[in-house]
């Protein structure tokens, strides 16, 4: 099954009709109900909001900042810790917990993210007030440029990451994740020191893009989980 999920995006690209949304649907969120919900341009970026607006009262949303561009992404779909978000202009991010695992609607697309073992970032929520620590993990990502040219796709980009958590303030934990390998970057996550809940992050989503800043505006309560048809 694993080889099938890795090979299928290349086969789709060979057909000349693949977009970032197609890769996101097939690799990052293999649920048929998601297909057709995203309309991402194949050769140009989605439209960003001219000015970042606030989410509607009670609306589950993220504020996304990419360089000088800003947008508010609202929740489309949720299954446990896996969530799909979209701005009004068509920028899409998929998250698993606090981690951005896929994007669409940008000039460079993060098609998929996976770990050898568990994501070390999950230790924050599991550890709660455990405080400082250090963890290591191996991360593999698939990236592609917008458009359908297979030459623009890079699958199996391997990264060796070290994660450190330390106090940033009395009630805030700062987690720095330094990754080296086929790409080099440092992600940062700010979390509540007691619960481990991340409320702000700066995450790498491709070498050709600035770090993506993600700010939590509101998250869903457990009763708001949307069941997915399988």
XYZ file of C-alpha atoms in Angstrom:
230
model
C 0.000 0.000 0.000
C 2.816 2.387 0.853
C 4.449 2.038 -2.564
C 1.065 2.653 -4.183
C 0.563 5.959 -2.341
C 4.063 7.090 -3.298
C 3.740 6.093 -6.949
C 0.224 7.345 -7.616
C 1.091 11.106 -7.630
C 3.745 10.489 -10.280
C 1.249 8.567 -12.388
C -1.289 11.380 -12.081
C 1.330 13.939 -13.047
C 2.171 11.961 -16.153
C -1.410 12.489 -17.291
C -0.742 16.226 -17.401
C -3.804 17.167 -15.331
C -2.409 17.133 -11.798
C -2.750 20.146 -9.512
C -1.541 20.763 -5.980
C -5.075 19.965 -4.828
C -4.928 16.565 -6.557
C -1.701 15.680 -4.770
C -3.171 16.866 -1.460
C -6.300 14.764 -1.931
C -4.444 11.593 -2.924
C -1.414 11.660 -0.638
C -2.167 13.784 2.401
C -5.863 13.078 2.884
C -6.948 9.910 1.063
C -10.664 10.419 1.699
C -13.010 10.528 -1.336
C -15.280 13.142 0.277
C -12.464 15.725 0.105
C -12.107 15.416 -3.679
C -13.820 18.301 -5.427
C -13.906 20.536 -2.333
C -10.661 22.330 -3.252
C -10.198 24.469 -6.350
C -6.513 25.350 -6.571
C -4.979 26.901 -9.704
C -2.511 24.732 -11.563
C -0.142 27.434 -12.841
C -0.645 30.364 -10.483
C -1.040 31.025 -6.801
C -4.369 31.331 -5.090
C -5.528 34.818 -4.159
C -4.530 36.056 -0.705
C -6.663 38.439 1.322
C -5.674 42.077 0.823
C -5.972 42.600 4.551
C -6.134 39.841 7.123
C -9.604 39.931 8.634
C -10.735 38.417 11.882
C -12.689 35.193 12.067
C -16.388 35.434 12.720
C -17.322 35.049 16.402
C -17.236 31.378 17.339
C -15.792 30.326 13.959
C -12.996 27.770 13.943
C -10.100 29.395 12.075
C -6.384 29.974 11.592
C -4.547 33.139 10.640
C -1.954 32.358 7.937
C 0.977 34.687 7.212
C 3.415 33.997 4.366
C 5.831 36.894 3.988
C 3.658 39.952 3.322
C 0.589 37.861 2.453
C -2.136 37.145 4.973
C -5.344 35.176 5.104
C -7.910 33.634 7.420
C -8.408 29.895 6.881
C -11.593 28.304 8.164
C -12.169 24.643 8.953
C -13.475 22.498 6.090
C -13.165 19.003 7.486
C -11.930 17.264 10.614
C -11.155 13.734 11.732
C -9.483 13.578 15.126
C -6.267 15.596 14.921
C -6.384 15.754 11.109
C -7.927 18.970 9.791
C -8.346 20.681 6.444
C -8.449 24.509 6.253
C -9.122 26.928 3.379
C -8.976 30.697 2.902
C -11.591 32.534 0.857
C -8.996 32.967 -1.917
C -8.237 29.251 -2.190
C -5.086 28.730 -0.102
C -5.422 25.330 1.564
C -3.502 23.763 4.433
C -3.888 20.336 5.978
C -2.771 19.953 9.582
C -2.230 17.049 11.927
C -2.254 18.458 15.416
C -0.168 21.627 15.209
C 1.868 20.407 12.236
C 1.198 21.619 8.682
C 1.454 18.414 6.648
C 0.274 19.581 3.209
C -0.622 22.744 1.276
C -2.319 23.742 -1.974
C -2.782 26.996 -3.874
C 0.846 28.169 -3.515
C 3.607 28.356 -6.109
C 5.332 25.517 -4.238
C 3.188 22.779 -2.744
C 3.926 20.602 0.267
C 2.264 17.436 -0.969
C 2.777 15.155 2.029
C 4.608 14.762 5.337
C 5.325 11.548 7.195
C 7.598 10.378 10.016
C 9.557 7.227 10.720
C 7.565 6.514 13.867
C 5.535 9.077 15.786
C 5.786 12.816 15.201
C 7.898 14.163 18.107
C 5.627 17.212 18.228
C 2.872 14.962 19.585
C 4.910 14.660 22.803
C 3.818 18.188 23.706
C 0.175 17.256 24.016
C 1.005 13.885 25.561
C 3.460 15.328 28.073
C 1.382 18.322 29.128
C 3.383 20.028 31.881
C 6.415 17.757 31.454
C 8.425 20.902 30.686
C 11.721 20.921 28.835
C 13.023 18.059 26.754
C 14.773 17.019 23.558
C 13.664 14.553 20.899
C 14.853 13.382 17.504
C 12.954 12.107 14.516
C 13.223 11.411 10.797
C 10.775 13.214 8.555
C 10.103 12.586 4.855
C 8.262 15.131 2.685
C 7.052 15.369 -0.903
C 7.156 18.808 -2.555
C 6.266 20.111 -6.001
C 6.050 23.351 -7.924
C 2.647 24.517 -9.148
C 1.659 23.017 -12.462
C 1.752 19.466 -13.748
C 5.373 19.081 -14.860
C 6.790 15.920 -13.185
C 10.248 17.501 -13.313
C 9.060 19.984 -10.681
C 8.215 17.246 -8.193
C 10.529 15.985 -5.435
C 9.376 12.896 -3.601
C 11.004 11.372 -0.541
C 12.897 14.463 0.657
C 14.478 13.083 3.822
C 15.073 15.249 6.893
C 16.731 14.446 10.217
C 15.164 16.650 12.867
C 16.028 17.526 16.457
C 13.383 19.106 18.645
C 14.043 21.046 21.841
C 11.465 22.443 24.252
C 12.247 25.154 26.756
C 10.506 27.898 28.668
C 9.956 31.092 26.641
C 8.000 32.787 29.437
C 6.376 31.775 32.707
C 3.362 30.270 30.984
C 4.757 29.634 27.477
C 6.849 26.818 26.069
C 8.980 27.370 22.949
C 9.703 24.310 20.835
C 12.427 24.621 18.201
C 12.717 21.908 15.577
C 15.953 22.009 13.583
C 15.984 19.845 10.452
C 18.934 18.973 8.232
C 19.262 16.801 5.154
C 17.809 17.522 1.726
C 16.549 20.829 3.184
C 17.687 22.945 6.146
C 15.362 24.967 8.358
C 14.164 25.585 11.914
C 10.488 25.407 12.827
C 9.210 27.113 15.972
C 6.107 26.323 18.005
C 4.769 28.359 20.936
C 2.621 26.365 23.345
C 0.825 26.740 26.640
C 3.244 25.386 29.242
C 0.511 23.589 31.201
C -1.515 21.935 28.447
C 1.050 21.757 25.645
C -1.480 23.295 23.234
C 0.284 25.151 20.402
C -1.148 28.614 19.712
C 1.420 29.949 17.228
C 4.018 28.441 14.917
C 6.489 29.207 12.132
C 6.781 26.251 9.754
C 8.772 25.367 6.636
C 6.553 24.480 3.667
C 9.159 24.521 0.876
C 12.576 25.956 0.000
C 11.108 28.544 -2.366
C 8.723 30.070 0.183
C 9.003 32.067 3.414
C 8.196 30.327 6.691
C 4.447 29.954 7.121
C 3.205 31.598 10.320
C 0.117 29.887 11.730
C -1.834 31.539 14.543
C -4.733 29.782 16.229
C -7.816 32.005 16.297
C -10.253 29.337 17.490
C -10.246 25.555 17.594
C -13.231 23.191 17.552
C -14.648 21.579 20.663
C -14.834 17.803 20.725
C -18.562 17.897 19.953
C -17.878 19.757 16.692
C -15.961 16.907 15.028
C -17.337 16.287 11.544
C -17.579 12.547 10.755
C -16.201 11.571 7.350
C -17.800 9.053 5.035
C -15.465 6.184 4.182
